[in-house]
Amino acid sequence: MTSPRTRRAARFGGAALAAALLTATQATASLAAPGNPGEPRYSAGAPSLGDPYFPDQGNGGFDVRHYDVTFAYDPATKIMDATTVITAVATQDLDRFDLDFRGPEITSLKVGKHPAAFRRDGQELVITPRPKLKAGETFTVTVAYKGTPPVITDPDESIEGWVPTDDGVFVPGEPQGAPAWLPSNDSPKDKATFTFRATVPEGVTVVGNGRLTSKTTTNAKTTFVWESAEPMATYLATVTLGNFVVAETTTPGGVPVYTAVDPRLVTQSAGAVARIPDILEYFSSVFGPYPFDTAGAIIDRAPDVGYALESQTKPIFSSAPSVGTMAHELAHQWYGDSVSLGRWSDIWLNEGFATYATWLWTEHSGGATAQQTFNSSSNYGRAATSSFWQIVTA
């Protein structure tokens, strides 16, 4: 992530920690079924995965495998009419479990084929399935909801979630925006694949993660279907929509590149967009093959947002990016998206790697060397008395 307002600098210490590049670890968690085999002992899944920064995030007792999100949205009314089907595997014998959801009013909810009792408690959607779920069982949760998804405001007063623009919606998710529109297990520890089926007025373009598999128009409505076949953290999901100029190309290595740019930003963004294939090719030579089967970018006009985010396969920018900002977000496809944090206090690893990668790209493209950038007065060349050195990493 990058920000003109240095959104993450004080909170997560992004650029300040780019030298920590030798190792990265990923924490994982598993929940074993209680009791002896053949002796179910049903209990509630944990309502949190215990993240110290965002303790309400994530839920225990199950592992999500796939999200299938179908919705209609009209920018004029700002009303979403949606159904999300979650396919998951129980990791314990469950008589109750939670999802994270801050979105509109729920009109129906089923577990499998059966209606399920539910209640809402803050961002927790507490579900009581009948019949109960056994450890190892694959099940579906179908949640139908309708209304206007909220904009989420963070403690640092930045915003994310479902952010209306003058021609559509800008949809960033870090760190807690996904539940504004998506009932989910909102933890980077629980990645899943995604399908998005979005119906909008004809003339509006919807851009999601992964690959556009179909686009059909009927009765002045267009339905876009996006498939994200590689597992993804919920905060990296996007279905940004509006008026876009779309272009498709490929990298020298054959990776399809899909870019969507607000018409008002095409000229200012042209330099950064043109370098996407070269940036990806260079990073592939340094870090290993590009980790996904598609790439691209979404450049929108969302002045109230003021930052860019590394949404998987489609980084999103709230204004025209520089080439350096584009390189930073594309580097995150390796460090942050493919290799992910286990808890939010590890975000400095994401930002440190991406910042260092940007220094490498600058050197590669004829600018200052990475060592020169490291030593500069805006980085590690600061005076020992600078408050920069007082930033708490985690």
Short mmCIF file of N, CA and C in Angstrom, two decimals, residues 26-201:
data_model
loop_
_atom_site.label_atom_id
_atom_site.label_comp_id
_atom_site.label_asym_id
_atom_site.label_seq_id
_atom_site.Cartn_x
_atom_site.Cartn_y
_atom_site.Cartn_z
N GLN A 26 5.38 -16.96 8.08
CA GLN A 26 3.92 -16.90 8.01
C GLN A 26 3.36 -17.76 9.12
N ALA A 27 2.58 -17.11 9.98
CA ALA A 27 1.94 -17.85 11.06
C ALA A 27 0.70 -18.53 10.55
N THR A 28 0.47 -19.76 10.97
CA THR A 28 -0.75 -20.46 10.61
C THR A 28 -1.41 -20.98 11.87
N ALA A 29 -2.67 -21.22 11.78
CA ALA A 29 -3.41 -21.72 12.93
C ALA A 29 -4.31 -22.84 12.50
N SER A 30 -4.48 -23.83 13.33
CA SER A 30 -5.42 -24.91 13.04
C SER A 30 -6.23 -25.18 14.28
N LEU A 31 -7.43 -25.61 14.06
CA LEU A 31 -8.32 -25.91 15.17
C LEU A 31 -8.72 -27.38 15.08
N ALA A 32 -8.34 -28.16 16.05
CA ALA A 32 -8.64 -29.58 16.04
C ALA A 32 -10.02 -29.83 16.61
N ALA A 33 -10.67 -30.84 16.10
CA ALA A 33 -11.99 -31.19 16.61
C ALA A 33 -11.86 -31.74 18.02
N PRO A 34 -12.69 -31.26 18.94
CA PRO A 34 -12.61 -31.75 20.32
C PRO A 34 -13.15 -33.17 20.43
N GLY A 35 -12.74 -33.83 21.48
CA GLY A 35 -13.28 -35.16 21.75
C GLY A 35 -12.56 -36.24 20.98
N ASN A 36 -12.95 -37.49 21.22
CA ASN A 36 -12.36 -38.63 20.53
C ASN A 36 -13.08 -38.88 19.22
N PRO A 37 -12.39 -39.54 18.26
CA PRO A 37 -13.06 -39.85 16.99
C PRO A 37 -14.37 -40.59 17.22
N GLY A 38 -15.40 -40.16 16.51
CA GLY A 38 -16.70 -40.80 16.64
C GLY A 38 -17.52 -40.29 17.79
N GLU A 39 -16.98 -39.36 18.57
CA GLU A 39 -17.70 -38.81 19.72
C GLU A 39 -17.79 -37.29 19.59
N PRO A 40 -18.74 -36.82 18.77
CA PRO A 40 -18.85 -35.36 18.58
C PRO A 40 -19.13 -34.64 19.89
N ARG A 41 -18.43 -33.54 20.08
CA ARG A 41 -18.68 -32.66 21.21
C ARG A 41 -18.87 -31.26 20.62
N TYR A 42 -20.09 -30.96 20.33
CA TYR A 42 -20.39 -29.73 19.61
C TYR A 42 -20.15 -28.51 20.48
N SER A 43 -19.60 -27.48 19.87
CA SER A 43 -19.36 -26.22 20.56
C SER A 43 -19.34 -25.10 19.53
N ALA A 44 -19.28 -23.87 20.01
CA ALA A 44 -19.26 -22.71 19.13
C ALA A 44 -17.85 -22.45 18.61
N GLY A 45 -17.76 -22.07 17.34
CA GLY A 45 -16.49 -21.63 16.81
C GLY A 45 -16.08 -20.32 17.45
N ALA A 46 -14.79 -20.09 17.57
CA ALA A 46 -14.31 -18.85 18.20
C ALA A 46 -14.79 -17.63 17.43
N PRO A 47 -15.26 -16.59 18.12
CA PRO A 47 -15.75 -15.38 17.46
C PRO A 47 -14.63 -14.47 16.98
N SER A 48 -13.37 -14.85 17.22
CA SER A 48 -12.23 -14.03 16.82
C SER A 48 -11.02 -14.92 16.68
N LEU A 49 -10.08 -14.49 15.83
CA LEU A 49 -8.80 -15.20 15.74
C LEU A 49 -7.72 -14.50 16.55
N GLY A 50 -8.11 -13.50 17.32
CA GLY A 50 -7.22 -12.93 18.32
C GLY A 50 -6.17 -11.97 17.80
N ASP A 51 -6.41 -11.34 16.66
CA ASP A 51 -5.43 -10.37 16.17
C ASP A 51 -5.31 -9.21 17.16
N PRO A 52 -4.09 -8.84 17.56
CA PRO A 52 -3.97 -7.78 18.58
C PRO A 52 -4.38 -6.40 18.09
N TYR A 53 -4.31 -6.14 16.77
CA TYR A 53 -4.69 -4.83 16.25
C TYR A 53 -6.19 -4.76 15.99
N PHE A 54 -6.77 -5.85 15.48
CA PHE A 54 -8.18 -5.88 15.13
C PHE A 54 -8.81 -7.15 15.73
N PRO A 55 -9.08 -7.11 17.03
CA PRO A 55 -9.50 -8.33 17.74
C PRO A 55 -10.85 -8.87 17.31
N ASP A 56 -11.68 -8.09 16.59
CA ASP A 56 -12.97 -8.60 16.14
C ASP A 56 -12.85 -9.37 14.83
N GLN A 57 -11.70 -9.32 14.19
CA GLN A 57 -11.56 -9.94 12.87
C GLN A 57 -11.36 -11.44 12.97
N GLY A 58 -11.93 -12.13 11.99
CA GLY A 58 -11.71 -13.56 11.86
C GLY A 58 -12.58 -14.37 12.79
N ASN A 59 -12.73 -15.64 12.45
CA ASN A 59 -13.58 -16.54 13.22
C ASN A 59 -12.98 -17.93 13.18
N GLY A 60 -13.26 -18.73 14.22
CA GLY A 60 -12.73 -20.08 14.29
C GLY A 60 -13.79 -21.13 14.02
N GLY A 61 -13.32 -22.36 13.84
CA GLY A 61 -14.23 -23.50 13.68
C GLY A 61 -14.46 -23.93 12.25
N PHE A 62 -13.95 -23.18 11.27
CA PHE A 62 -14.16 -23.55 9.87
C PHE A 62 -13.08 -22.91 9.00
N ASP A 63 -12.95 -23.44 7.80
CA ASP A 63 -11.99 -22.94 6.83
C ASP A 63 -12.74 -22.67 5.53
N VAL A 64 -12.77 -21.42 5.09
CA VAL A 64 -13.49 -21.08 3.85
C VAL A 64 -12.68 -21.54 2.65
N ARG A 65 -13.37 -22.15 1.69
CA ARG A 65 -12.73 -22.58 0.46
C ARG A 65 -13.10 -21.68 -0.72
N HIS A 66 -14.34 -21.16 -0.74
CA HIS A 66 -14.76 -20.37 -1.91
C HIS A 66 -15.87 -19.40 -1.53
N TYR A 67 -15.82 -18.20 -2.13
CA TYR A 67 -16.91 -17.23 -2.04
C TYR A 67 -17.50 -17.05 -3.43
N ASP A 68 -18.81 -17.19 -3.54
CA ASP A 68 -19.53 -16.92 -4.79
C ASP A 68 -20.48 -15.75 -4.51
N VAL A 69 -20.13 -14.58 -5.05
CA VAL A 69 -20.83 -13.34 -4.72
C VAL A 69 -21.61 -12.87 -5.96
N THR A 70 -22.92 -12.81 -5.83
CA THR A 70 -23.79 -12.34 -6.92
C THR A 70 -24.51 -11.08 -6.44
N PHE A 71 -24.40 -10.00 -7.21
CA PHE A 71 -25.10 -8.79 -6.78
C PHE A 71 -25.48 -7.91 -7.96
N ALA A 72 -26.52 -7.11 -7.73
CA ALA A 72 -26.89 -6.03 -8.63
C ALA A 72 -26.67 -4.73 -7.87
N TYR A 73 -26.17 -3.72 -8.61
CA TYR A 73 -25.91 -2.44 -7.97
C TYR A 73 -26.17 -1.33 -8.97
N ASP A 74 -26.85 -0.28 -8.50
CA ASP A 74 -27.13 0.89 -9.32
C ASP A 74 -26.47 2.10 -8.65
N PRO A 75 -25.46 2.71 -9.29
CA PRO A 75 -24.81 3.87 -8.68
C PRO A 75 -25.78 5.02 -8.39
N ALA A 76 -26.89 5.10 -9.12
CA ALA A 76 -27.84 6.19 -8.90
C ALA A 76 -28.56 6.05 -7.57
N THR A 77 -28.92 4.82 -7.21
CA THR A 77 -29.66 4.60 -5.96
C THR A 77 -28.75 4.18 -4.81
N LYS A 78 -27.55 3.68 -5.16
CA LYS A 78 -26.58 3.17 -4.19
C LYS A 78 -27.09 1.94 -3.43
N ILE A 79 -28.02 1.22 -4.04
CA ILE A 79 -28.59 0.01 -3.42
C ILE A 79 -27.93 -1.23 -4.00
N MET A 80 -27.44 -2.09 -3.14
CA MET A 80 -26.93 -3.41 -3.52
C MET A 80 -27.94 -4.47 -3.15
N ASP A 81 -28.21 -5.37 -4.08
CA ASP A 81 -29.07 -6.53 -3.84
C ASP A 81 -28.21 -7.75 -4.10
N ALA A 82 -27.81 -8.46 -3.04
CA ALA A 82 -26.73 -9.43 -3.15
C ALA A 82 -27.06 -10.76 -2.50
N THR A 83 -26.41 -11.81 -3.01
CA THR A 83 -26.41 -13.12 -2.37
C THR A 83 -24.99 -13.66 -2.42
N THR A 84 -24.46 -14.00 -1.26
CA THR A 84 -23.13 -14.61 -1.18
C THR A 84 -23.27 -16.04 -0.69
N VAL A 85 -22.66 -16.96 -1.44
CA VAL A 85 -22.62 -18.37 -1.05
C VAL A 85 -21.19 -18.70 -0.65
N ILE A 86 -21.02 -19.10 0.60
CA ILE A 86 -19.71 -19.44 1.14
C ILE A 86 -19.61 -20.95 1.25
N THR A 87 -18.58 -21.52 0.65
CA THR A 87 -18.30 -22.94 0.81
C THR A 87 -17.14 -23.10 1.78
N ALA A 88 -17.34 -23.89 2.83
CA ALA A 88 -16.35 -24.00 3.89
C ALA A 88 -16.28 -25.43 4.40
N VAL A 89 -15.24 -25.71 5.16
CA VAL A 89 -15.06 -27.01 5.81
C VAL A 89 -14.99 -26.78 7.31
N ALA A 90 -15.80 -27.51 8.07
CA ALA A 90 -15.77 -27.40 9.53
C ALA A 90 -14.47 -28.00 10.06
N THR A 91 -13.82 -27.30 10.95
CA THR A 91 -12.58 -27.80 11.57
C THR A 91 -12.81 -28.29 13.00
N GLN A 92 -14.07 -28.25 13.42
CA GLN A 92 -14.47 -28.82 14.71
C GLN A 92 -15.95 -29.14 14.61
N ASP A 93 -16.48 -29.85 15.57
CA ASP A 93 -17.92 -30.09 15.62
C ASP A 93 -18.61 -28.80 16.07
N LEU A 94 -19.45 -28.25 15.21
CA LEU A 94 -19.99 -26.91 15.42
C LEU A 94 -21.48 -26.92 15.70
N ASP A 95 -21.88 -26.23 16.76
CA ASP A 95 -23.30 -25.94 16.93
C ASP A 95 -23.58 -24.44 16.74
N ARG A 96 -22.50 -23.67 16.54
CA ARG A 96 -22.65 -22.25 16.25
C ARG A 96 -21.33 -21.73 15.67
N PHE A 97 -21.41 -20.75 14.80
CA PHE A 97 -20.19 -20.13 14.27
C PHE A 97 -20.50 -18.70 13.85
N ASP A 98 -19.46 -17.92 13.67
CA ASP A 98 -19.60 -16.51 13.31
C ASP A 98 -19.05 -16.24 11.91
N LEU A 99 -19.57 -15.22 11.27
CA LEU A 99 -18.96 -14.57 10.12
C LEU A 99 -18.76 -13.10 10.48
N ASP A 100 -17.89 -12.43 9.72
CA ASP A 100 -17.73 -10.98 9.86
C ASP A 100 -18.60 -10.31 8.80
N PHE A 101 -19.48 -9.39 9.25
CA PHE A 101 -20.35 -8.70 8.29
C PHE A 101 -20.84 -7.40 8.88
N ARG A 102 -20.57 -6.31 8.17
CA ARG A 102 -21.04 -4.98 8.56
C ARG A 102 -22.05 -4.44 7.56
N GLY A 103 -22.47 -5.28 6.63
CA GLY A 103 -23.23 -4.83 5.48
C GLY A 103 -24.71 -4.62 5.72
N PRO A 104 -25.47 -4.52 4.61
CA PRO A 104 -26.90 -4.18 4.68
C PRO A 104 -27.73 -5.25 5.38
N GLU A 105 -29.00 -4.96 5.47
CA GLU A 105 -29.94 -5.87 6.13
C GLU A 105 -29.97 -7.23 5.46
N ILE A 106 -29.92 -8.28 6.27
CA ILE A 106 -29.99 -9.65 5.76
C ILE A 106 -31.45 -10.02 5.55
N THR A 107 -31.76 -10.53 4.36
CA THR A 107 -33.13 -10.92 4.05
C THR A 107 -33.36 -12.42 4.20
N SER A 108 -32.31 -13.23 4.10
CA SER A 108 -32.43 -14.67 4.37
C SER A 108 -31.05 -15.25 4.59
N LEU A 109 -31.02 -16.38 5.31
CA LEU A 109 -29.75 -17.05 5.56
C LEU A 109 -30.00 -18.55 5.70
N LYS A 110 -29.21 -19.33 4.97
CA LYS A 110 -29.31 -20.79 5.04
C LYS A 110 -27.92 -21.39 5.26
N VAL A 111 -27.90 -22.49 5.98
CA VAL A 111 -26.72 -23.35 6.04
C VAL A 111 -27.09 -24.64 5.34
N GLY A 112 -26.44 -24.92 4.23
CA GLY A 112 -26.89 -26.00 3.37
C GLY A 112 -28.24 -25.64 2.78
N LYS A 113 -29.19 -26.56 2.87
CA LYS A 113 -30.54 -26.32 2.35
C LYS A 113 -31.49 -25.80 3.42
N HIS A 114 -31.00 -25.65 4.64
CA HIS A 114 -31.89 -25.37 5.76
C HIS A 114 -31.76 -23.92 6.24
N PRO A 115 -32.87 -23.22 6.43
CA PRO A 115 -32.81 -21.90 7.06
C PRO A 115 -32.13 -22.01 8.42
N ALA A 116 -31.33 -21.01 8.75
CA ALA A 116 -30.59 -21.04 10.01
C ALA A 116 -30.91 -19.80 10.83
N ALA A 117 -30.96 -19.98 12.13
CA ALA A 117 -31.14 -18.84 13.02
C ALA A 117 -29.86 -18.01 13.03
N PHE A 118 -30.01 -16.69 13.11
CA PHE A 118 -28.84 -15.82 13.15
C PHE A 118 -29.17 -14.55 13.92
N ARG A 119 -28.13 -13.91 14.39
CA ARG A 119 -28.25 -12.60 15.01
C ARG A 119 -27.00 -11.80 14.69
N ARG A 120 -27.11 -10.48 14.79
CA ARG A 120 -25.98 -9.61 14.51
C ARG A 120 -25.54 -8.91 15.79
N ASP A 121 -24.23 -8.89 16.00
CA ASP A 121 -23.66 -8.27 17.19
C ASP A 121 -22.42 -7.51 16.75
N GLY A 122 -22.58 -6.20 16.48
CA GLY A 122 -21.47 -5.45 15.90
C GLY A 122 -21.15 -5.99 14.53
N GLN A 123 -19.89 -6.33 14.29
CA GLN A 123 -19.55 -6.90 12.99
C GLN A 123 -19.72 -8.42 12.98
N GLU A 124 -20.10 -9.01 14.11
CA GLU A 124 -20.27 -10.46 14.17
C GLU A 124 -21.66 -10.85 13.68
N LEU A 125 -21.69 -11.78 12.75
CA LEU A 125 -22.92 -12.43 12.31
C LEU A 125 -22.89 -13.83 12.92
N VAL A 126 -23.72 -14.05 13.94
CA VAL A 126 -23.69 -15.28 14.73
C VAL A 126 -24.75 -16.23 14.18
N ILE A 127 -24.34 -17.42 13.74
CA ILE A 127 -25.20 -18.35 13.02
C ILE A 127 -25.33 -19.65 13.80
N THR A 128 -26.55 -20.13 13.90
CA THR A 128 -26.82 -21.41 14.57
C THR A 128 -27.35 -22.39 13.54
N PRO A 129 -26.52 -23.31 13.04
CA PRO A 129 -26.95 -24.24 12.00
C PRO A 129 -27.74 -25.41 12.58
N ARG A 130 -28.75 -25.85 11.86
CA ARG A 130 -29.49 -27.06 12.20
C ARG A 130 -29.76 -27.83 10.91
N PRO A 131 -29.21 -29.03 10.75
CA PRO A 131 -28.47 -29.79 11.76
C PRO A 131 -27.09 -29.20 12.04
N LYS A 132 -26.52 -29.64 13.15
CA LYS A 132 -25.19 -29.20 13.52
C LYS A 132 -24.17 -29.73 12.51
N LEU A 133 -22.97 -29.17 12.58
CA LEU A 133 -21.92 -29.51 11.62
C LEU A 133 -20.83 -30.34 12.28
N LYS A 134 -20.41 -31.40 11.61
CA LYS A 134 -19.34 -32.26 12.14
C LYS A 134 -17.99 -31.85 11.57
N ALA A 135 -16.96 -32.04 12.35
CA ALA A 135 -15.60 -31.74 11.90
C ALA A 135 -15.31 -32.47 10.60
N GLY A 136 -14.74 -31.78 9.63
CA GLY A 136 -14.43 -32.35 8.33
C GLY A 136 -15.54 -32.23 7.32
N GLU A 137 -16.72 -31.77 7.75
CA GLU A 137 -17.86 -31.66 6.84
C GLU A 137 -17.75 -30.40 5.99
N THR A 138 -17.99 -30.55 4.68
CA THR A 138 -18.07 -29.40 3.79
C THR A 138 -19.51 -28.89 3.80
N PHE A 139 -19.66 -27.59 3.96
CA PHE A 139 -21.01 -27.02 4.03
C PHE A 139 -21.03 -25.68 3.31
N THR A 140 -22.23 -25.19 3.04
CA THR A 140 -22.40 -23.88 2.42
C THR A 140 -23.22 -22.98 3.33
N VAL A 141 -22.92 -21.69 3.27
CA VAL A 141 -23.72 -20.67 3.94
C VAL A 141 -24.19 -19.70 2.85
N THR A 142 -25.49 -19.52 2.72
CA THR A 142 -26.05 -18.63 1.72
C THR A 142 -26.68 -17.44 2.42
N VAL A 143 -26.11 -16.26 2.18
CA VAL A 143 -26.58 -15.03 2.84
C VAL A 143 -27.10 -14.08 1.78
N ALA A 144 -28.39 -13.72 1.88
CA ALA A 144 -28.98 -12.72 0.98
C ALA A 144 -29.16 -11.42 1.76
N TYR A 145 -28.82 -10.30 1.14
CA TYR A 145 -28.88 -9.01 1.83
C TYR A 145 -29.13 -7.89 0.80
N LYS A 146 -29.69 -6.81 1.31
CA LYS A 146 -30.06 -5.71 0.40
C LYS A 146 -29.98 -4.38 1.14
N GLY A 147 -29.39 -3.38 0.48
CA GLY A 147 -29.29 -2.05 1.07
C GLY A 147 -28.03 -1.36 0.59
N THR A 148 -27.60 -0.35 1.32
CA THR A 148 -26.40 0.41 0.97
C THR A 148 -25.25 -0.01 1.87
N PRO A 149 -24.21 -0.63 1.31
CA PRO A 149 -23.06 -1.01 2.13
C PRO A 149 -22.38 0.22 2.73
N PRO A 150 -21.80 0.09 3.91
CA PRO A 150 -21.22 1.25 4.56
C PRO A 150 -19.79 1.54 4.13
N VAL A 151 -19.38 2.77 4.38
CA VAL A 151 -17.97 3.15 4.33
C VAL A 151 -17.39 2.92 5.72
N ILE A 152 -16.26 2.24 5.80
CA ILE A 152 -15.62 1.93 7.08
C ILE A 152 -14.53 2.96 7.36
N THR A 153 -14.55 3.53 8.56
CA THR A 153 -13.53 4.49 8.97
C THR A 153 -12.61 3.85 9.99
N ASP A 154 -11.31 3.93 9.72
CA ASP A 154 -10.30 3.34 10.59
C ASP A 154 -9.94 4.28 11.74
N PRO A 155 -9.21 3.76 12.73
CA PRO A 155 -8.77 4.63 13.82
C PRO A 155 -7.93 5.82 13.35
N ASP A 156 -7.23 5.69 12.19
CA ASP A 156 -6.43 6.81 11.68
C ASP A 156 -7.25 7.73 10.78
N GLU A 157 -8.58 7.50 10.74
CA GLU A 157 -9.55 8.31 9.99
C GLU A 157 -9.49 8.09 8.49
N SER A 158 -8.70 7.13 8.01
CA SER A 158 -8.77 6.75 6.60
C SER A 158 -10.00 5.86 6.40
N ILE A 159 -10.42 5.72 5.15
CA ILE A 159 -11.65 5.00 4.87
C ILE A 159 -11.41 3.86 3.89
N GLU A 160 -12.30 2.88 3.96
CA GLU A 160 -12.29 1.76 3.01
C GLU A 160 -13.67 1.13 3.00
N GLY A 161 -13.77 -0.03 2.37
CA GLY A 161 -15.07 -0.69 2.28
C GLY A 161 -15.73 -0.39 0.95
N TRP A 162 -16.97 0.09 1.03
CA TRP A 162 -17.76 0.38 -0.17
C TRP A 162 -17.85 1.91 -0.28
N VAL A 163 -16.92 2.51 -1.04
CA VAL A 163 -16.79 3.97 -1.07
C VAL A 163 -17.39 4.51 -2.38
N PRO A 164 -18.55 5.18 -2.34
CA PRO A 164 -19.15 5.72 -3.56
C PRO A 164 -18.27 6.78 -4.21
N THR A 165 -18.26 6.77 -5.54
CA THR A 165 -17.62 7.82 -6.33
C THR A 165 -18.69 8.51 -7.17
N ASP A 166 -18.30 9.50 -7.96
CA ASP A 166 -19.31 10.21 -8.74
C ASP A 166 -19.87 9.40 -9.90
N ASP A 167 -19.25 8.24 -10.20
CA ASP A 167 -19.78 7.40 -11.28
C ASP A 167 -19.85 5.92 -10.90
N GLY A 168 -19.63 5.59 -9.63
CA GLY A 168 -19.66 4.18 -9.25
C GLY A 168 -19.25 3.97 -7.82
N VAL A 169 -18.33 3.01 -7.60
CA VAL A 169 -17.87 2.67 -6.25
C VAL A 169 -16.40 2.26 -6.33
N PHE A 170 -15.63 2.75 -5.36
CA PHE A 170 -14.23 2.36 -5.18
C PHE A 170 -14.20 1.40 -4.00
N VAL A 171 -13.58 0.22 -4.16
CA VAL A 171 -13.72 -0.84 -3.15
C VAL A 171 -12.35 -1.35 -2.69
N PRO A 172 -11.73 -0.65 -1.71
CA PRO A 172 -10.54 -1.16 -1.05
C PRO A 172 -10.91 -1.88 0.25
N GLY A 173 -10.08 -2.83 0.68
CA GLY A 173 -10.46 -3.62 1.84
C GLY A 173 -9.52 -3.61 3.03
N GLU A 174 -8.35 -3.00 2.92
CA GLU A 174 -7.37 -3.07 4.02
C GLU A 174 -7.62 -1.96 5.04
N PRO A 175 -7.65 -2.31 6.32
CA PRO A 175 -7.53 -3.66 6.88
C PRO A 175 -8.86 -4.31 7.24
N GLN A 176 -9.98 -3.55 7.23
CA GLN A 176 -11.23 -4.12 7.74
C GLN A 176 -12.43 -3.72 6.89
N GLY A 177 -12.21 -3.50 5.60
CA GLY A 177 -13.28 -3.02 4.75
C GLY A 177 -14.12 -4.10 4.09
N ALA A 178 -13.59 -5.31 3.93
CA ALA A 178 -14.33 -6.34 3.19
C ALA A 178 -15.71 -6.64 3.77
N PRO A 179 -15.88 -6.73 5.11
CA PRO A 179 -17.21 -7.06 5.64
C PRO A 179 -18.26 -5.98 5.40
N ALA A 180 -17.89 -4.83 4.85
CA ALA A 180 -18.89 -3.82 4.50
C ALA A 180 -19.84 -4.33 3.44
N TRP A 181 -19.36 -5.25 2.59
CA TRP A 181 -20.18 -5.74 1.48
C TRP A 181 -20.12 -7.26 1.31
N LEU A 182 -19.26 -7.92 2.11
CA LEU A 182 -19.03 -9.35 1.93
C LEU A 182 -19.06 -10.08 3.26
N PRO A 183 -20.10 -10.89 3.55
CA PRO A 183 -20.04 -11.75 4.73
C PRO A 183 -18.89 -12.73 4.56
N SER A 184 -18.01 -12.82 5.55
CA SER A 184 -16.76 -13.53 5.31
C SER A 184 -16.08 -13.91 6.61
N ASN A 185 -15.05 -14.72 6.47
CA ASN A 185 -14.09 -14.92 7.56
C ASN A 185 -12.95 -13.95 7.27
N ASP A 186 -13.06 -12.75 7.81
CA ASP A 186 -12.21 -11.64 7.40
C ASP A 186 -10.87 -11.67 8.11
N SER A 187 -10.08 -12.66 7.76
CA SER A 187 -8.74 -12.80 8.31
C SER A 187 -7.79 -13.19 7.19
N PRO A 188 -6.60 -12.58 7.11
CA PRO A 188 -5.65 -13.00 6.08
C PRO A 188 -5.17 -14.43 6.27
N LYS A 189 -5.47 -15.04 7.42
CA LYS A 189 -5.11 -16.44 7.62
C LYS A 189 -6.01 -17.40 6.85
N ASP A 190 -7.18 -16.93 6.43
CA ASP A 190 -8.14 -17.82 5.77
C ASP A 190 -8.37 -17.36 4.34
N LYS A 191 -7.48 -17.75 3.45
CA LYS A 191 -7.62 -17.40 2.04
C LYS A 191 -8.61 -18.34 1.36
N ALA A 192 -9.22 -17.86 0.27
CA ALA A 192 -10.17 -18.66 -0.48
C ALA A 192 -10.19 -18.18 -1.92
N THR A 193 -10.79 -18.97 -2.80
CA THR A 193 -11.03 -18.53 -4.17
C THR A 193 -12.34 -17.76 -4.23
N PHE A 194 -12.54 -16.99 -5.31
CA PHE A 194 -13.70 -16.11 -5.41
C PHE A 194 -14.31 -16.16 -6.81
N THR A 195 -15.64 -16.01 -6.84
CA THR A 195 -16.38 -15.70 -8.07
C THR A 195 -17.24 -14.48 -7.80
N PHE A 196 -17.16 -13.49 -8.68
CA PHE A 196 -18.00 -12.29 -8.58
C PHE A 196 -18.90 -12.22 -9.81
N ARG A 197 -20.23 -12.09 -9.58
CA ARG A 197 -21.20 -11.91 -10.66
C ARG A 197 -21.92 -10.59 -10.38
N ALA A 198 -21.56 -9.56 -11.12
CA ALA A 198 -22.05 -8.21 -10.83
C ALA A 198 -22.88 -7.69 -11.99
N THR A 199 -24.11 -7.26 -11.68
CA THR A 199 -25.00 -6.69 -12.70
C THR A 199 -25.18 -5.21 -12.42
N VAL A 200 -24.91 -4.39 -13.44
CA VAL A 200 -24.94 -2.94 -13.31
C VAL A 200 -25.62 -2.34 -14.54
N PRO A 201 -26.00 -1.06 -14.47
CA PRO A 201 -26.58 -0.43 -15.66
C PRO A 201 -25.60 -0.48 -16.84
#
